[in-house]
PDB file of C-alpha atoms in Angstrom:
ATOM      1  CA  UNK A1184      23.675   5.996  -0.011  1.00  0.00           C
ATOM      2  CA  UNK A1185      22.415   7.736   3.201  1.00  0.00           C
ATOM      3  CA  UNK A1186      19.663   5.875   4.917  1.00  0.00           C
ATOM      4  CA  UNK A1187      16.780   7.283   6.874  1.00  0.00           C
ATOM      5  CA  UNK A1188      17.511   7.307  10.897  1.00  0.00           C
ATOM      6  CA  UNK A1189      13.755   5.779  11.447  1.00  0.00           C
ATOM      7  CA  UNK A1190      13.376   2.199  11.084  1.00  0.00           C
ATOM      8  CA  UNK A1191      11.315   0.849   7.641  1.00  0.00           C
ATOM      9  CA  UNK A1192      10.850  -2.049   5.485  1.00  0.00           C
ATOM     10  CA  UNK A1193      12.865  -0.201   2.910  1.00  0.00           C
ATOM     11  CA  UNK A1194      15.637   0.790   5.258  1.00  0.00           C
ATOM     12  CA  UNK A1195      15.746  -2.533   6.256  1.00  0.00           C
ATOM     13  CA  UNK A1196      16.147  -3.635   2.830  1.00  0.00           C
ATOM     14  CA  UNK A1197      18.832  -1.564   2.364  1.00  0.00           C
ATOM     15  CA  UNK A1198      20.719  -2.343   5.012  1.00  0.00           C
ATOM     16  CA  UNK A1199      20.583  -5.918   4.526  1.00  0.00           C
ATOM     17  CA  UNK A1200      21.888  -6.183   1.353  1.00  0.00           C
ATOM     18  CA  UNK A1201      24.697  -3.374   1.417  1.00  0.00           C
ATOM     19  CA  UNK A1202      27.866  -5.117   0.095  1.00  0.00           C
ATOM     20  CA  UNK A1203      25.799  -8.480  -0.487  1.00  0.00           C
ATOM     21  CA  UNK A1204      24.883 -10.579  -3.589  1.00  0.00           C
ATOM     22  CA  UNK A1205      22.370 -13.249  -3.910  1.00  0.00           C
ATOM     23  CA  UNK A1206      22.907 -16.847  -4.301  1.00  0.00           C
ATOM     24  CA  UNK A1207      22.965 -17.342  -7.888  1.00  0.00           C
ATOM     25  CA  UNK A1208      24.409 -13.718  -8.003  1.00  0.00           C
ATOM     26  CA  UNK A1209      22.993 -11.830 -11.239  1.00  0.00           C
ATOM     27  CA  UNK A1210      24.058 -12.618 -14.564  1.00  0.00           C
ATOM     28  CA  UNK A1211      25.317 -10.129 -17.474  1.00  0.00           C
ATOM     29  CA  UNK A1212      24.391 -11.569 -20.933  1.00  0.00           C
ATOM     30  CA  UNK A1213      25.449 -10.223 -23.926  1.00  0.00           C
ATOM     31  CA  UNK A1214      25.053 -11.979 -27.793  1.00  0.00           C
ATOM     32  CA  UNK A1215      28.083 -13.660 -27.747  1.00  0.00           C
ATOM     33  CA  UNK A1216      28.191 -14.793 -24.292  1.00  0.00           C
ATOM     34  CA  UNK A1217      25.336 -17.907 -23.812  1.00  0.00           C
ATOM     35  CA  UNK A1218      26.109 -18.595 -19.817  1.00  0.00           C
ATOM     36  CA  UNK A1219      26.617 -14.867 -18.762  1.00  0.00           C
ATOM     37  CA  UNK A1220      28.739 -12.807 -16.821  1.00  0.00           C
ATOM     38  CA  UNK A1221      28.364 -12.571 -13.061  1.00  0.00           C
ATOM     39  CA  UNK A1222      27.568  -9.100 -12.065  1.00  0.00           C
ATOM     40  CA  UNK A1223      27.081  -7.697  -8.420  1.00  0.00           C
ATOM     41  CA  UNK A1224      23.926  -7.060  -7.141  1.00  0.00           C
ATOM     42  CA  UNK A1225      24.954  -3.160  -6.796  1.00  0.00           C
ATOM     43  CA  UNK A1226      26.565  -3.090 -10.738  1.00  0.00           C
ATOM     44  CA  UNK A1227      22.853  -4.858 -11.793  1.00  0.00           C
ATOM     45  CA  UNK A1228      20.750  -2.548  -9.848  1.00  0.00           C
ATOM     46  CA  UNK A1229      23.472   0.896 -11.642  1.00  0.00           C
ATOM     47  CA  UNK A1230      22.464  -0.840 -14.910  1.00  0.00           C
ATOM     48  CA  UNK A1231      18.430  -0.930 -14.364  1.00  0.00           C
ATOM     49  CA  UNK A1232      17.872   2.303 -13.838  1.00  0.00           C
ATOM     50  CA  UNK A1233      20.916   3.547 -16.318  1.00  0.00           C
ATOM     51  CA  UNK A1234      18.751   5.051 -19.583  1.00  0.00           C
ATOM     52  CA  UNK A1235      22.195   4.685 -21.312  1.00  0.00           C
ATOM     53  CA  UNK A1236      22.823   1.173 -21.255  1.00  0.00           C
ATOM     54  CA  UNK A1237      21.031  -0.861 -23.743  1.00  0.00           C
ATOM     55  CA  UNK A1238      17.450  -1.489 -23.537  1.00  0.00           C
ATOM     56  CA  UNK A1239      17.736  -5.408 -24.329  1.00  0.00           C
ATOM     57  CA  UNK A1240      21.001  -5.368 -21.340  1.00  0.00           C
ATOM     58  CA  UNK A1241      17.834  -3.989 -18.989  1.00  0.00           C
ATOM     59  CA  UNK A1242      15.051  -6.265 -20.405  1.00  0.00           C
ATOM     60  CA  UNK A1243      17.363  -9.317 -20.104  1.00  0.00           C
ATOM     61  CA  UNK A1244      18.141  -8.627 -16.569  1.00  0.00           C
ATOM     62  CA  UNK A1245      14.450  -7.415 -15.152  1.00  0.00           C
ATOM     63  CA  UNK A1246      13.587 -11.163 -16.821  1.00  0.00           C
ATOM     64  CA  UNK A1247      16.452 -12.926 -14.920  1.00  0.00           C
ATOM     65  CA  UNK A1248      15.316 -10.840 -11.545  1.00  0.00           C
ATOM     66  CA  UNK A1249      11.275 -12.178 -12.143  1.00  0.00           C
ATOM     67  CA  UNK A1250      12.342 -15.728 -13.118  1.00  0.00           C
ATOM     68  CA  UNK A1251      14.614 -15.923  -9.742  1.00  0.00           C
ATOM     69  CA  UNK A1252      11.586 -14.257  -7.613  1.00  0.00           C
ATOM     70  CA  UNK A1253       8.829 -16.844  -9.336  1.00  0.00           C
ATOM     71  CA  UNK A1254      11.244 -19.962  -9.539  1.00  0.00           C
ATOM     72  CA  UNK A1255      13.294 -19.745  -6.222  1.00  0.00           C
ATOM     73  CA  UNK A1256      11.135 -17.690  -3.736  1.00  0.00           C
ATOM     74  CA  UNK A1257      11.318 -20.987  -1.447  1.00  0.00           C
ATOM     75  CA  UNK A1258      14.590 -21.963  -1.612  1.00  0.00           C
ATOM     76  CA  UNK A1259      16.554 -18.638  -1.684  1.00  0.00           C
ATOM     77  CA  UNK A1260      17.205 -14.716  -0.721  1.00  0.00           C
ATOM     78  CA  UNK A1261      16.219 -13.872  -4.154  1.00  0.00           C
ATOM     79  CA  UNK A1262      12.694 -12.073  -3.134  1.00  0.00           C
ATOM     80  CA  UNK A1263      14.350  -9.796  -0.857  1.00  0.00           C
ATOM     81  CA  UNK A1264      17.111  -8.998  -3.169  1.00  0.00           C
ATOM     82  CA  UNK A1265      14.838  -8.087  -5.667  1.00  0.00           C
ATOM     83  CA  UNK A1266      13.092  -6.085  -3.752  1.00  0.00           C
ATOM     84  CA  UNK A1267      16.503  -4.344  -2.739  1.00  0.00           C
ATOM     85  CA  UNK A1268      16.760  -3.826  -6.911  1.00  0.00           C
ATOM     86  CA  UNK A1269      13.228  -2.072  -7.013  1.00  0.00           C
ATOM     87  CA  UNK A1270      13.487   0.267  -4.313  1.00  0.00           C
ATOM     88  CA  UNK A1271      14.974   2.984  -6.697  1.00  0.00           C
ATOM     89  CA  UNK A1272      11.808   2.821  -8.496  1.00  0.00           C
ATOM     90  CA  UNK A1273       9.260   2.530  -5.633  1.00  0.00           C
ATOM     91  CA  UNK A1274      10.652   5.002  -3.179  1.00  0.00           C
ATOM     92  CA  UNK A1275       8.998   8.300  -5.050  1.00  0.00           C
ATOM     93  CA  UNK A1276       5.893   6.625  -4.838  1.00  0.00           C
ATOM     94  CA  UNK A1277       5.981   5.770  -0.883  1.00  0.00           C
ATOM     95  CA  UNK A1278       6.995   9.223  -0.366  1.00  0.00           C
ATOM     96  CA  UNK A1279       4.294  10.697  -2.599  1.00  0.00           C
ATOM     97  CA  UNK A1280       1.390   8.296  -1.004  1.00  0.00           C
ATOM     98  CA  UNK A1281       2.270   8.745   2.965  1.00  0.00           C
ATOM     99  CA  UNK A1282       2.180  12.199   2.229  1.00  0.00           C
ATOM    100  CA  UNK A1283      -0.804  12.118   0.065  1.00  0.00           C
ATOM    101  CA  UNK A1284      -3.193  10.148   2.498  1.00  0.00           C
ATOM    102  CA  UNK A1285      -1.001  11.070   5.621  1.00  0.00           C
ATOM    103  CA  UNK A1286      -0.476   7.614   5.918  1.00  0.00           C
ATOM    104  CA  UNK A1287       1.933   5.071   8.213  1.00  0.00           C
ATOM    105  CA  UNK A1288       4.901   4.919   6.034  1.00  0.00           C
ATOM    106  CA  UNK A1289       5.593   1.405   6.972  1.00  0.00           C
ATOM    107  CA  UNK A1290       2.179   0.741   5.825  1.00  0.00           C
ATOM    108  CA  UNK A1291       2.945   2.140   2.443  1.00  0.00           C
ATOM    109  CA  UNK A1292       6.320   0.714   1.749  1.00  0.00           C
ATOM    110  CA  UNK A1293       4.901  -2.801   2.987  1.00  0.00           C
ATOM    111  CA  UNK A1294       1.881  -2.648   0.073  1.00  0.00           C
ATOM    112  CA  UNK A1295       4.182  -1.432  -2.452  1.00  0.00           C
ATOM    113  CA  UNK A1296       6.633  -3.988  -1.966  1.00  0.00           C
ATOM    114  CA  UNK A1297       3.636  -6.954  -2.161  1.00  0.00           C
ATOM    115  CA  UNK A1298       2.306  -5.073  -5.135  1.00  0.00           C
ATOM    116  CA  UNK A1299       5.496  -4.859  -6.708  1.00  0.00           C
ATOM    117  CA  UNK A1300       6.449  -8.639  -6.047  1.00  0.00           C
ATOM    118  CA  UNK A1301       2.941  -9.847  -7.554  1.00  0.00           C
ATOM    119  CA  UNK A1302       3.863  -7.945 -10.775  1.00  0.00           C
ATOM    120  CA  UNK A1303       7.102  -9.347 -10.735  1.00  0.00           C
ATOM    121  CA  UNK A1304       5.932 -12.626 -10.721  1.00  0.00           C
ATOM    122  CA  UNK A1305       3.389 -11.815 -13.528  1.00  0.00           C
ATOM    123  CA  UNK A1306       6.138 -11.379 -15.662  1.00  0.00           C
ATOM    124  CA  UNK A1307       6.672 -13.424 -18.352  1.00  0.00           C
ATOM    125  CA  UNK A1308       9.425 -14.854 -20.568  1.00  0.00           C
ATOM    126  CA  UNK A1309       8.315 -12.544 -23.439  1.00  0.00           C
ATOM    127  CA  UNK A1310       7.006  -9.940 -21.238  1.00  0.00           C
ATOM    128  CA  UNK A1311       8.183  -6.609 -23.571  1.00  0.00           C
ATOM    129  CA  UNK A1312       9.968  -3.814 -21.307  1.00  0.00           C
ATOM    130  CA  UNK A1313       9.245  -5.450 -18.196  1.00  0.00           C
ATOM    131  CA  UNK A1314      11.286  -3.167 -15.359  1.00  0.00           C
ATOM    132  CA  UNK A1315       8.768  -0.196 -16.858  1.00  0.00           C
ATOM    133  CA  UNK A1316       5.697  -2.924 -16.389  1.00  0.00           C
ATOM    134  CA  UNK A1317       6.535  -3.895 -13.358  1.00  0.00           C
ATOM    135  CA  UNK A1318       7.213  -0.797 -11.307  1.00  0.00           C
ATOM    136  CA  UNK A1319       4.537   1.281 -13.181  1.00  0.00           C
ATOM    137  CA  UNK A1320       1.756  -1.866 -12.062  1.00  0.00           C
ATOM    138  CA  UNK A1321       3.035  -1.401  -8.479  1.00  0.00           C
ATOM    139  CA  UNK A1322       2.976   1.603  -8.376  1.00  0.00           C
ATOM    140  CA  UNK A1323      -0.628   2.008  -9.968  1.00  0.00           C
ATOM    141  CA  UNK A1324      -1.377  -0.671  -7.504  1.00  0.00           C
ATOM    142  CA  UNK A1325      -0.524   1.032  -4.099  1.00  0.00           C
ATOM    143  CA  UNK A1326      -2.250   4.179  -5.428  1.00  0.00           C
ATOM    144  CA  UNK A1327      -5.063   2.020  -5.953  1.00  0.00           C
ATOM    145  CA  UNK A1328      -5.332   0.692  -2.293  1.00  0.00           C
ATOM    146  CA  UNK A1329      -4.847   3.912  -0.665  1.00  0.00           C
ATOM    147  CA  UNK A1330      -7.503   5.766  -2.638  1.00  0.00           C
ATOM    148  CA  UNK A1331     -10.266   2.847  -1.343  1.00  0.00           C
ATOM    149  CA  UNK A1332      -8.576   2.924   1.981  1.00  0.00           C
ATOM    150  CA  UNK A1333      -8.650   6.734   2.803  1.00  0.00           C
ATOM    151  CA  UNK A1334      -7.991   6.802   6.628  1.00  0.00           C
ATOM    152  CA  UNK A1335     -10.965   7.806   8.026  1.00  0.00           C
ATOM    153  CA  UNK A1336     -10.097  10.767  10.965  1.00  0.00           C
ATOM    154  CA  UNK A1337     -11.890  11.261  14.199  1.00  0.00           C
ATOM    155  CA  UNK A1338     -11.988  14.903  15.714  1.00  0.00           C
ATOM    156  CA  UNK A1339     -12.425  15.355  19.336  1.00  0.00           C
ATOM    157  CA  UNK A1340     -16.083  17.894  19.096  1.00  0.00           C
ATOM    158  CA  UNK A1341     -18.304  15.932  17.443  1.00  0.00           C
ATOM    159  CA  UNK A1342     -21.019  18.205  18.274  1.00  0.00           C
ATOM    160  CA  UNK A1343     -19.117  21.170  16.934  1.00  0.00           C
ATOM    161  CA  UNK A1344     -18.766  20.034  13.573  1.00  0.00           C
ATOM    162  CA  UNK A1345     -19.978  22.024  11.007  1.00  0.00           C
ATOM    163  CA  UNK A1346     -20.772  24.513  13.797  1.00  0.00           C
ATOM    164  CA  UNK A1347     -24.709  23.857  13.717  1.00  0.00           C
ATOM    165  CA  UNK A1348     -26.611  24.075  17.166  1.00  0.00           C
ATOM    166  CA  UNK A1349     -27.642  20.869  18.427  1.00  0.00           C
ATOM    167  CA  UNK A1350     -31.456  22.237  18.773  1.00  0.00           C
ATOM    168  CA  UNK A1351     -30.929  22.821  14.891  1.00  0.00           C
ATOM    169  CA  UNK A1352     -33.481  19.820  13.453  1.00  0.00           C
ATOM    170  CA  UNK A1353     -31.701  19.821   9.569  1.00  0.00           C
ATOM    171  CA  UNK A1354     -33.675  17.346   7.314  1.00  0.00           C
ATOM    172  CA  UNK A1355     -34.651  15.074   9.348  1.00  0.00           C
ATOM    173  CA  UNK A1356     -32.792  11.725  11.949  1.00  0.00           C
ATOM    174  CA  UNK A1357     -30.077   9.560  10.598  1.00  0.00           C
ATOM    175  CA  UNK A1358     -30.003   6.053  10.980  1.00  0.00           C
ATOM    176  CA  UNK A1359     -26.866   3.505  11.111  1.00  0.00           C
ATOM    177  CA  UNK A1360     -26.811  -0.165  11.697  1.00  0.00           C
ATOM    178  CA  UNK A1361     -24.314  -1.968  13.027  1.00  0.00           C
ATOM    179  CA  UNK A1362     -24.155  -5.611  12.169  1.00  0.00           C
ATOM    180  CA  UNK A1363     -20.678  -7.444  13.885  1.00  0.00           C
ATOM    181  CA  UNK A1364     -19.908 -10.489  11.668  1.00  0.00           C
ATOM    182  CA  UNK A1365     -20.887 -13.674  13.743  1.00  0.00           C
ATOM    183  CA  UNK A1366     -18.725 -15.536  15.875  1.00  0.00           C
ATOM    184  CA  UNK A1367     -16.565 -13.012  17.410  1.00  0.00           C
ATOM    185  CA  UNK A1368     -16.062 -11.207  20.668  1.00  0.00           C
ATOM    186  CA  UNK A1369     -17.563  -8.038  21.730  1.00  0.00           C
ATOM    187  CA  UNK A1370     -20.650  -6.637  20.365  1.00  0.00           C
ATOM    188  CA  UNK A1371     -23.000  -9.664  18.953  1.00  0.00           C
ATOM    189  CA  UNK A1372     -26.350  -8.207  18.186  1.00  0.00           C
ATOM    190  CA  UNK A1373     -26.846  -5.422  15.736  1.00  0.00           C
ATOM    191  CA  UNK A1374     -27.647  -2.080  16.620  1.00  0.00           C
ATOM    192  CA  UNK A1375     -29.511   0.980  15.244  1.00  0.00           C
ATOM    193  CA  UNK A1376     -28.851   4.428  16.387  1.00  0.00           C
ATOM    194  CA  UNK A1377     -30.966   7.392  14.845  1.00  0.00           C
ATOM    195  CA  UNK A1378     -29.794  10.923  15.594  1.00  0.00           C
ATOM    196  CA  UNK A1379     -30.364  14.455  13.913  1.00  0.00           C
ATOM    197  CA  UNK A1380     -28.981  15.178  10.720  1.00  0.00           C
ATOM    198  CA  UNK A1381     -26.706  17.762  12.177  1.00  0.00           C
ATOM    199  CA  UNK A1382     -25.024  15.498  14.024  1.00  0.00           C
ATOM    200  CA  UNK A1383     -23.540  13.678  11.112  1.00  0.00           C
ATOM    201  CA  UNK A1384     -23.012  16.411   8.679  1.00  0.00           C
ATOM    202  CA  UNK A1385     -19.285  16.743   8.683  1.00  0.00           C
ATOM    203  CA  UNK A1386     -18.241  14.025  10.695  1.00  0.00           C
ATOM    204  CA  UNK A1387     -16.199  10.802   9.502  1.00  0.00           C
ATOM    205  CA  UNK A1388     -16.749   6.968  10.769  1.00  0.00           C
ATOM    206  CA  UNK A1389     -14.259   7.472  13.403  1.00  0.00           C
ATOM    207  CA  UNK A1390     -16.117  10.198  14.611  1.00  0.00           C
ATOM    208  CA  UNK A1391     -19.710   8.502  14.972  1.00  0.00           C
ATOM    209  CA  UNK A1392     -18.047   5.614  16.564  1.00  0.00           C
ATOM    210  CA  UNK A1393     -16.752   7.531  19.296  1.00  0.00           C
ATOM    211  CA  UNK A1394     -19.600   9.657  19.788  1.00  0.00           C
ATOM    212  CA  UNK A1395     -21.952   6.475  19.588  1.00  0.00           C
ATOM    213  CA  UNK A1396     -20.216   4.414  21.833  1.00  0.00           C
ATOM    214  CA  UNK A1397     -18.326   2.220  19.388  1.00  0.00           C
ATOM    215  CA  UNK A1398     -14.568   3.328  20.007  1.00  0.00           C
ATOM    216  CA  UNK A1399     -14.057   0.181  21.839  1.00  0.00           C
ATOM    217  CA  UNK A1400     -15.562  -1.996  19.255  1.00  0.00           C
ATOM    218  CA  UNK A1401     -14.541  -0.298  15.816  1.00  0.00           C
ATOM    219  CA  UNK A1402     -10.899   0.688  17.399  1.00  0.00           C
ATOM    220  CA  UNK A1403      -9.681   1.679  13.746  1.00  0.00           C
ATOM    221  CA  UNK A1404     -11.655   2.527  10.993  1.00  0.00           C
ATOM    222  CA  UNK A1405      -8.031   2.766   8.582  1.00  0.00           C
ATOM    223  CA  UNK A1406      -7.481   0.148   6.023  1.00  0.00           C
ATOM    224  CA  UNK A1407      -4.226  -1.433   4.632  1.00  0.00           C
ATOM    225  CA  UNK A1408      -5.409  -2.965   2.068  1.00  0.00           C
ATOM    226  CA  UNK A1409      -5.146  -6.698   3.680  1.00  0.00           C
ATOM    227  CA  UNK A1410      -7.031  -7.446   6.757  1.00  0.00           C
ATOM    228  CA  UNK A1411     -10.029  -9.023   8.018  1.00  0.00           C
ATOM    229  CA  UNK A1412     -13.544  -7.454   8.052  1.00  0.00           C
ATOM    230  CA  UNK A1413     -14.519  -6.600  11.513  1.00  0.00           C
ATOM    231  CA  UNK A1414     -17.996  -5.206  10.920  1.00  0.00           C
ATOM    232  CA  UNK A1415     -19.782  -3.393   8.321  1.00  0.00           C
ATOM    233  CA  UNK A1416     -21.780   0.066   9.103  1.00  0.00           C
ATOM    234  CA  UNK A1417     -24.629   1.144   7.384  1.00  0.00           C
ATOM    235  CA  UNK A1418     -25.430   4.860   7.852  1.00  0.00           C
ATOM    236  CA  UNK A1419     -28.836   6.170   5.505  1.00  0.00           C
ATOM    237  CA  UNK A1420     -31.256   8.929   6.303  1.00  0.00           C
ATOM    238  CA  UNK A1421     -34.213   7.576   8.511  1.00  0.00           C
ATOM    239  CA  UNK A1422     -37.977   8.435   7.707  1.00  0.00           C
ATOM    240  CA  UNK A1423     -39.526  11.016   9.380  1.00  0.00           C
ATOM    241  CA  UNK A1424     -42.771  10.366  12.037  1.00  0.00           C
ATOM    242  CA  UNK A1425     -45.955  11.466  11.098  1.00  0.00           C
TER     243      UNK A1425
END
């Protein structure tokens, strides 16, 4: 399998467990055979995603892969290795999302690999066709966080936007507050800013940081999904003066 030349969670995956099994390595079972067959991790990963092996082979081994993930997280490789035996079904998704929302691709692999281990670990000992479940809630998942988490863009003319003169009064001043959450560095009162309406037609978060004087304080307005709030900003249209 050819690996990408830039550096990535899943290429690190990869890489790590090329020629490796886990400790307890898989396990085949079939009716007749209680204790199982050991399988390699490459053989189990052919079989998951092989529609002509038999559904209950598949089941049986997406069960054994979300019991090892839930029971031995702490005390073995097994997370990793699964992950390793999911990337076939996540890596259409990561592709289709970075694109999508131009995003970081590390970014994107990162929150589909926590989304996919949380469904794993969902999964239960009666769980029907749990390799579909699982990758389809990741999957769902990730789309999920990127759609609330649209990066927001910046553009160097903030003026230009929209291509309105700046003598052009349009419906009235805007108004946004910003309110740092206490007991933090940097900015520690809040502040309201009122400017034309022209000014913000067009123009993303990013923008009206910069062009308010905010760049230092709201650095990034992207989200991953997990992180810590570093202020909220409330933009509304101000009232106009008799």
């Amino acid at each position: 399998m050819s690996l990408s030349p830039h550096p990535g969670l899943f290429t690190t995956v990869e890489r790590q467990w090329a020629g490796r099994n886990p400790t307890p390595e898989p396990r085949l079972f079939a009716a007749a055979e209680g204790a199982g067959v050991p399988i390699a991790l490459e053989q189990a990963r052919q079989m998951l995603y092989d529609r002509s092996v038999e559904p209950v082979v598949r089941t049986a081994l997406w069960h054994q892969i979300a019991e090892r993930v839930r029971v031995g997280a702490d005390r073995s490789d097994w997370s990793s290795a699964a992950v390793w035996l999911g990337l076939p079904g996540l890596r259409r998704t990561a592709f289709r999302i970075t694109w999508y929302f131009r995003a970081e691709r590390e970014d994107v692999e990162a929150e589909l690999v926590t989304c996919y281990l949380e469904a794993l670990r969902e999964v239960g000992a009666h769980t029907p066709d749990p390799g579909e479940r699982v990758l389809r809630s990741a999957c769902s998942r990730a789309w999920t966080v990127w759609r609330r988490a649209r990066p927001e863009v910046a553009v160097d003319d903030v003026e230009g936007v929209g291509g309105i003169p700046l003598d052009t009064d349009r419906e009235g001043p805007w108004q946004v507050d910003y309110d740092p959450p206490g007991g933090r560095p940097g900015l520690s009162a809040s502040r309201r800013i009122t400017v034309p309406a022209h000014r913000v037609e067009g123009v993303r978060i990013g923008a009206l940081a910069q062009a308010w004087g905010l760049a230092g304080t709201a650095a990034c307005t992207s989200y991953s999904g997990r992180g810590r709030q570093v202020a909220t900003i409330s933009l509304r249209r101000g009232g106009r003066k008799g």
